[in-house]
mmCIF file of C-alpha atoms in Angstrom:
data_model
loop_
_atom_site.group_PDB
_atom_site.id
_atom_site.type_symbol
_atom_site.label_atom_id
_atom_site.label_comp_id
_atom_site.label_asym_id
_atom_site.label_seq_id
_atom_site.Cartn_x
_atom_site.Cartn_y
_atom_site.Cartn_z
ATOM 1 C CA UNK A 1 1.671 0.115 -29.209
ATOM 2 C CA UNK A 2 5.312 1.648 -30.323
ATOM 3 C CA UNK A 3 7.979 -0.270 -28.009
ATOM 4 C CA UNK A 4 11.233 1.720 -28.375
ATOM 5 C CA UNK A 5 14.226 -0.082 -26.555
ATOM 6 C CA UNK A 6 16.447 2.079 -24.880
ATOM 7 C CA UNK A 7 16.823 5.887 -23.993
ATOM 8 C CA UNK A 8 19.133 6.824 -26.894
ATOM 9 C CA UNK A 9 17.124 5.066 -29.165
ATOM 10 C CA UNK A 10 16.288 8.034 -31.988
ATOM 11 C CA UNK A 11 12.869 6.144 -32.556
ATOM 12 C CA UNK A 12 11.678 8.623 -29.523
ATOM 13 C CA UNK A 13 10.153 11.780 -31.372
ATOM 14 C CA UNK A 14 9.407 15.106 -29.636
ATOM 15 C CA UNK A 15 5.536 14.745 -28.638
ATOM 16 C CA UNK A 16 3.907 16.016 -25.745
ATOM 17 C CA UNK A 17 3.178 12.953 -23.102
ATOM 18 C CA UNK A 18 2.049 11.716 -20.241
ATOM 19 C CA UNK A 19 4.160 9.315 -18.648
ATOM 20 C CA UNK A 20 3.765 6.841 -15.766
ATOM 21 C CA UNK A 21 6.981 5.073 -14.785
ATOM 22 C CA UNK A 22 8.155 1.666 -13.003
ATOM 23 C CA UNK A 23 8.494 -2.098 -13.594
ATOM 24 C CA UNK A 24 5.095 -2.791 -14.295
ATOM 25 C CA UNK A 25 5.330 -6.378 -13.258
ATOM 26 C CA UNK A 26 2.207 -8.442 -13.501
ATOM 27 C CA UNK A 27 0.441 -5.356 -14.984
ATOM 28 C CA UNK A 28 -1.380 -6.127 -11.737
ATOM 29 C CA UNK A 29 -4.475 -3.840 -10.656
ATOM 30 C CA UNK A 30 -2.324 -0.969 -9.063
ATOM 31 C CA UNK A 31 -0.881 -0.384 -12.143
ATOM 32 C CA UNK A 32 -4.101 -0.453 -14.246
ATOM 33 C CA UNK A 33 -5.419 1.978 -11.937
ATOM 34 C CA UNK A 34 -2.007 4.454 -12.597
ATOM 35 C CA UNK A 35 -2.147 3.893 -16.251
ATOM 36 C CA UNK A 36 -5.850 4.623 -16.513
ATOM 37 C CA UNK A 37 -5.413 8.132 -15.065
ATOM 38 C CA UNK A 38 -2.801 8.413 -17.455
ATOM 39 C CA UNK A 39 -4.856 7.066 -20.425
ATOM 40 C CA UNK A 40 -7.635 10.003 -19.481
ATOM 41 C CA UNK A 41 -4.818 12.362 -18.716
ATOM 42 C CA UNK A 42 -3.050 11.844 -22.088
ATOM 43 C CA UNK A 43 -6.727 12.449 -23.690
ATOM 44 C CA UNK A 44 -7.287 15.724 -21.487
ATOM 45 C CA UNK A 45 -3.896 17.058 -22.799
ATOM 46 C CA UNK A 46 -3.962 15.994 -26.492
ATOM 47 C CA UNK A 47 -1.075 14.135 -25.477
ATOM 48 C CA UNK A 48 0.734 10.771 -25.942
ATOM 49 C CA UNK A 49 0.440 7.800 -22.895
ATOM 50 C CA UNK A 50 3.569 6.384 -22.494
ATOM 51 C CA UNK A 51 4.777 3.876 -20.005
ATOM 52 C CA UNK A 52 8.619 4.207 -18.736
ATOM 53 C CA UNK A 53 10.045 0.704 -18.011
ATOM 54 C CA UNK A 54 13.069 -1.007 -17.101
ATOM 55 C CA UNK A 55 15.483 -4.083 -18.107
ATOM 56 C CA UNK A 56 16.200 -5.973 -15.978
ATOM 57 C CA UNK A 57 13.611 -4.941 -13.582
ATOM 58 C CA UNK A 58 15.454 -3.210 -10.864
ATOM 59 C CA UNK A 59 14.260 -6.184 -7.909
ATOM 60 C CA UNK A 60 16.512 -8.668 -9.954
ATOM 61 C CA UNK A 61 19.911 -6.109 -9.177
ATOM 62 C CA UNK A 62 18.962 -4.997 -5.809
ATOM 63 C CA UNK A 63 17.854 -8.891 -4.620
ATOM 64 C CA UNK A 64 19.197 -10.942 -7.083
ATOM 65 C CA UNK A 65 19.092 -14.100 -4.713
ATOM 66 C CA UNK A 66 15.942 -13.765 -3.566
ATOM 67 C CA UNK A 67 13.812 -16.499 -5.204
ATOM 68 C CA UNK A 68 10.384 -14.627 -3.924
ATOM 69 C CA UNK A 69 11.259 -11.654 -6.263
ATOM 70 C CA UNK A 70 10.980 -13.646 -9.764
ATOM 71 C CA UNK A 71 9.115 -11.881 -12.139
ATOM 72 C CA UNK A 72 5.412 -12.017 -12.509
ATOM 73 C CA UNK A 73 5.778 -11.672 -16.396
ATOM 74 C CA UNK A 74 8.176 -11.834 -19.074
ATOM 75 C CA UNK A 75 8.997 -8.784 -21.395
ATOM 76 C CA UNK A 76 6.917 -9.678 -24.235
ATOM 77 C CA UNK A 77 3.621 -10.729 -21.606
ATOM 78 C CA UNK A 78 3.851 -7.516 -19.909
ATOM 79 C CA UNK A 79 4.031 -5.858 -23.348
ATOM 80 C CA UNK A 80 0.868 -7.318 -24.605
ATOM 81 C CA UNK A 81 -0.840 -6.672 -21.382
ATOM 82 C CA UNK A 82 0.048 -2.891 -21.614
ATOM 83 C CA UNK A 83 -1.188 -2.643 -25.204
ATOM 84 C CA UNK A 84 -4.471 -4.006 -24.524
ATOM 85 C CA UNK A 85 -4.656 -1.164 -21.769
ATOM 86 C CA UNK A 86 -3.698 0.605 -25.035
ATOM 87 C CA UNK A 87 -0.690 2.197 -23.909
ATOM 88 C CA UNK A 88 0.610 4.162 -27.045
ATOM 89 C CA UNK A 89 4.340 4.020 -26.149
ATOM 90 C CA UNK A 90 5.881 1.395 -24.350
ATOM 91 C CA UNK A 91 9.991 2.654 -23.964
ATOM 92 C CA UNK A 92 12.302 0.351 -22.122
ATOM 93 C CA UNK A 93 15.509 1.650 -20.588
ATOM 94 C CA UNK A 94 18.141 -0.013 -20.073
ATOM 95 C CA UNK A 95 18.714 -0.306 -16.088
ATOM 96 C CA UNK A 96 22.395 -0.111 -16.157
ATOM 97 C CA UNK A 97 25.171 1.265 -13.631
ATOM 98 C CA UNK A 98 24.654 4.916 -15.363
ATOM 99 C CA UNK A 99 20.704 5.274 -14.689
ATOM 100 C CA UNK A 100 21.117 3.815 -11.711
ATOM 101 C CA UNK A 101 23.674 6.437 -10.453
ATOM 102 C CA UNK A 102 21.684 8.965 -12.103
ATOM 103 C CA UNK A 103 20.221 11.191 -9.491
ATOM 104 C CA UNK A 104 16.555 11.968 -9.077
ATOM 105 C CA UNK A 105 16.503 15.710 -10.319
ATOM 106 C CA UNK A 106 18.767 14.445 -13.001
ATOM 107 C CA UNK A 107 15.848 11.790 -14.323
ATOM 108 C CA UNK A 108 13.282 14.146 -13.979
ATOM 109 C CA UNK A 109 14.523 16.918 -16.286
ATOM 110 C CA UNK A 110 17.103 14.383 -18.835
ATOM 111 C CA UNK A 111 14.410 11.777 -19.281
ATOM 112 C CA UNK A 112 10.888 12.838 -18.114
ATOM 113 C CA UNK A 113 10.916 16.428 -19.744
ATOM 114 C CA UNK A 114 13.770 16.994 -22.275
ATOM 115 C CA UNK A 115 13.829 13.446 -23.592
ATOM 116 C CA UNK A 116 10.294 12.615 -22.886
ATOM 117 C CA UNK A 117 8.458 15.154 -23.478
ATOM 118 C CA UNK A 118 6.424 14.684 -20.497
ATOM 119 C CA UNK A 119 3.726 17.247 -20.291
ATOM 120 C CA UNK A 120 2.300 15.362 -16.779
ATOM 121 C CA UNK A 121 3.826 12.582 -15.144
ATOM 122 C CA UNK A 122 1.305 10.068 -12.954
ATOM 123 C CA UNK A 123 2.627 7.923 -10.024
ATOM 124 C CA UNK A 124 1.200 5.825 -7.072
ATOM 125 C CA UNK A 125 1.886 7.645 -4.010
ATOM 126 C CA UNK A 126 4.549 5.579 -2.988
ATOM 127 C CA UNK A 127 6.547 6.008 -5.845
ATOM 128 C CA UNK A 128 10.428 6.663 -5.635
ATOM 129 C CA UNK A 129 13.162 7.007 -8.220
ATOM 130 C CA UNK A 130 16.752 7.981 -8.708
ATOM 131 C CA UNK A 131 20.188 6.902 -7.328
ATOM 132 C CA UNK A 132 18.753 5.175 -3.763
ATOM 133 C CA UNK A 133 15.587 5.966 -4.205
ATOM 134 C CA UNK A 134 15.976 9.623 -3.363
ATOM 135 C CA UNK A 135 12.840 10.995 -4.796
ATOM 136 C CA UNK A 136 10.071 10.630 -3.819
ATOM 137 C CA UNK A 137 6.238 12.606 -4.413
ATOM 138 C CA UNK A 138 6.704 15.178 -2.746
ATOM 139 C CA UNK A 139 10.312 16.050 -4.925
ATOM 140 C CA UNK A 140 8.487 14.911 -7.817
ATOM 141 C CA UNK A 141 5.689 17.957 -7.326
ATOM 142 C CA UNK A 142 8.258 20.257 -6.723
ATOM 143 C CA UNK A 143 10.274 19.058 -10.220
ATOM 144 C CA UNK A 144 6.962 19.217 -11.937
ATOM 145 C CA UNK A 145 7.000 23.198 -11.151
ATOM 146 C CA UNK A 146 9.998 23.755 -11.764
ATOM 147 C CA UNK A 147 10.212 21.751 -14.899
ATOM 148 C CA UNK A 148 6.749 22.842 -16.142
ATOM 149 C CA UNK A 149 4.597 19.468 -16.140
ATOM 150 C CA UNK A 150 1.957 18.292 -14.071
ATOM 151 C CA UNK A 151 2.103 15.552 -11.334
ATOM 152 C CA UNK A 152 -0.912 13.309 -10.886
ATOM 153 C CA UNK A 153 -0.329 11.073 -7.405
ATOM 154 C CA UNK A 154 -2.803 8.373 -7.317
ATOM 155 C CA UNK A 155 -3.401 6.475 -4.072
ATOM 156 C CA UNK A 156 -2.204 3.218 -4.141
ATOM 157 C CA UNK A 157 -4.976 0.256 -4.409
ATOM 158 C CA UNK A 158 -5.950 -1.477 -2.108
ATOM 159 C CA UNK A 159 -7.076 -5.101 -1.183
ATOM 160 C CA UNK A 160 -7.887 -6.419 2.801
ATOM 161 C CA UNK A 161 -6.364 -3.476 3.890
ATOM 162 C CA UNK A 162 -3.171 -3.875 1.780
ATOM 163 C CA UNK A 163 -1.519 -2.145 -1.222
ATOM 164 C CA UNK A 164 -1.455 -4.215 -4.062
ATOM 165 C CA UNK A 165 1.742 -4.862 -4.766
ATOM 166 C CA UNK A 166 3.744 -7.581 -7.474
ATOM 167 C CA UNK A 167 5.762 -8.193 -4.112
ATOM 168 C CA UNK A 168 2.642 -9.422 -2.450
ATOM 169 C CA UNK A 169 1.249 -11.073 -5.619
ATOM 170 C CA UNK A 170 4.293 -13.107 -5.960
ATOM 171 C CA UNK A 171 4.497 -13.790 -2.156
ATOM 172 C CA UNK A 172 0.837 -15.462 -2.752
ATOM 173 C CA UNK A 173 1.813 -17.534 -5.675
ATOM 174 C CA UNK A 174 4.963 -19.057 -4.127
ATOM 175 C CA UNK A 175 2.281 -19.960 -1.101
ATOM 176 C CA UNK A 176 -0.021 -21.540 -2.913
ATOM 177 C CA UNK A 177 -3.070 -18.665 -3.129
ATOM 178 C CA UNK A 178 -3.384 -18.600 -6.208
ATOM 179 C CA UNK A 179 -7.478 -17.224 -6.477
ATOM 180 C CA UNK A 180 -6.294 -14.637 -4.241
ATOM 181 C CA UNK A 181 -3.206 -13.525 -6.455
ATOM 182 C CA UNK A 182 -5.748 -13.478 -9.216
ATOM 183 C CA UNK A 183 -8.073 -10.897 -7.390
ATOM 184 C CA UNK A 184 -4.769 -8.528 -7.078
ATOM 185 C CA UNK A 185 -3.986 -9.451 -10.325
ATOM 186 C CA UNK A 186 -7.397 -8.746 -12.316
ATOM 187 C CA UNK A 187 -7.319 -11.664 -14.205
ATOM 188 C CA UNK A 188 -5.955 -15.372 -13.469
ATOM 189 C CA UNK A 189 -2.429 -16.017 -13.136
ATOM 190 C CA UNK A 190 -0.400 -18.027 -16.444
ATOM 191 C CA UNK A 191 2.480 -19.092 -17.319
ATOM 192 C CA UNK A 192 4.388 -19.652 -20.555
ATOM 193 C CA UNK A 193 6.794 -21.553 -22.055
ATOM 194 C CA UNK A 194 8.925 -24.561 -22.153
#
């Protein structure tokens, strides 16, 4: 997997993709489920998978005190989970005041076409972007027309009736469930090191 760090970052070549966008967290199953529809996507299109990620994750600026929203995994853990989901293109943007202020039409034609590339973009149903979280799926469709890719929602997954969520993973872990954090997960919870 290519990681390319930042959106000016002249590693990024002109290929078609499909991209699927967010913190990816825990890689937990929610997201395995988005970037597998991407994976077979990217294959129906000829196309490159590529996951669009953040730093720092945008919970640690909107909550920064909240203790529950610690992340799940470090950079380089989430990195080697989305390569053995073999991810092609891992590119991590730098969540500063200027993407953050950056409004959701704006994204979707600076950094999911022109930059990007993106020949489809894939999100969970649920998914919103842009300054305040102004888009949202329905935009998204309408940006995909009018920006000429294709816009694959996927329902979000589901566990006792709930979304799977890192929110809800982490919620479990700071309580102690840690088999049931797991299931959400798809694989047992670790930590690493000092």
């Amino acid at each position: 997997m290519k990681v390319i760090k930042g959106l000016d970052n002249a590693e990024i070549e002109s290929v078609p993709r499909v991209v699927t966008t967010g913190a990816f967290d825990g890689v937990h199953r929610g997201h395995q489920a988005l970037l597998e529809t991407a994976m077979h996507l990217a294959d129906e299109y000829g196309a490159e998978c590529t996951v669009l990620t953040f730093e720092p994750a945008p919970v640690e600026i909107f909550s920064p005190h909240n203790s529950h929203n610690i992340r799940l995994t470090l950079n380089e853990e989430r990195h080697r989970e989305l390569e053995k989901l073999e991810v092609q293109t891992l590119v991590v943007a730098s969540f500063d005041e200027a993407l953050r202020q950056t409004s959701a039409g704006d994204f979707a034609e600076q950094y999911l076409r022109r930059l990007l590339g993106a020949v489809a973009v894939v999100v969970s149903e649920n998914h919103t972007w842009g300054r305040g979280g102004e888009g949202n799926v329905d935009l998204m469709k309408q940006l995909g027309e009018e920006l000429g890719f294709a816009v694959q929602i996927i329902p979000l997954s589901v566990s006792n009736g709930q979304p799977i969520s890192s929110s809800q993973i982490r919620q479990l872990l700071w309580t102690g469930q840690v088999s049931e954090a797991a299931q959400l997960l798809g694989q047992l919870y670790s930590l690493s090191g000092t």
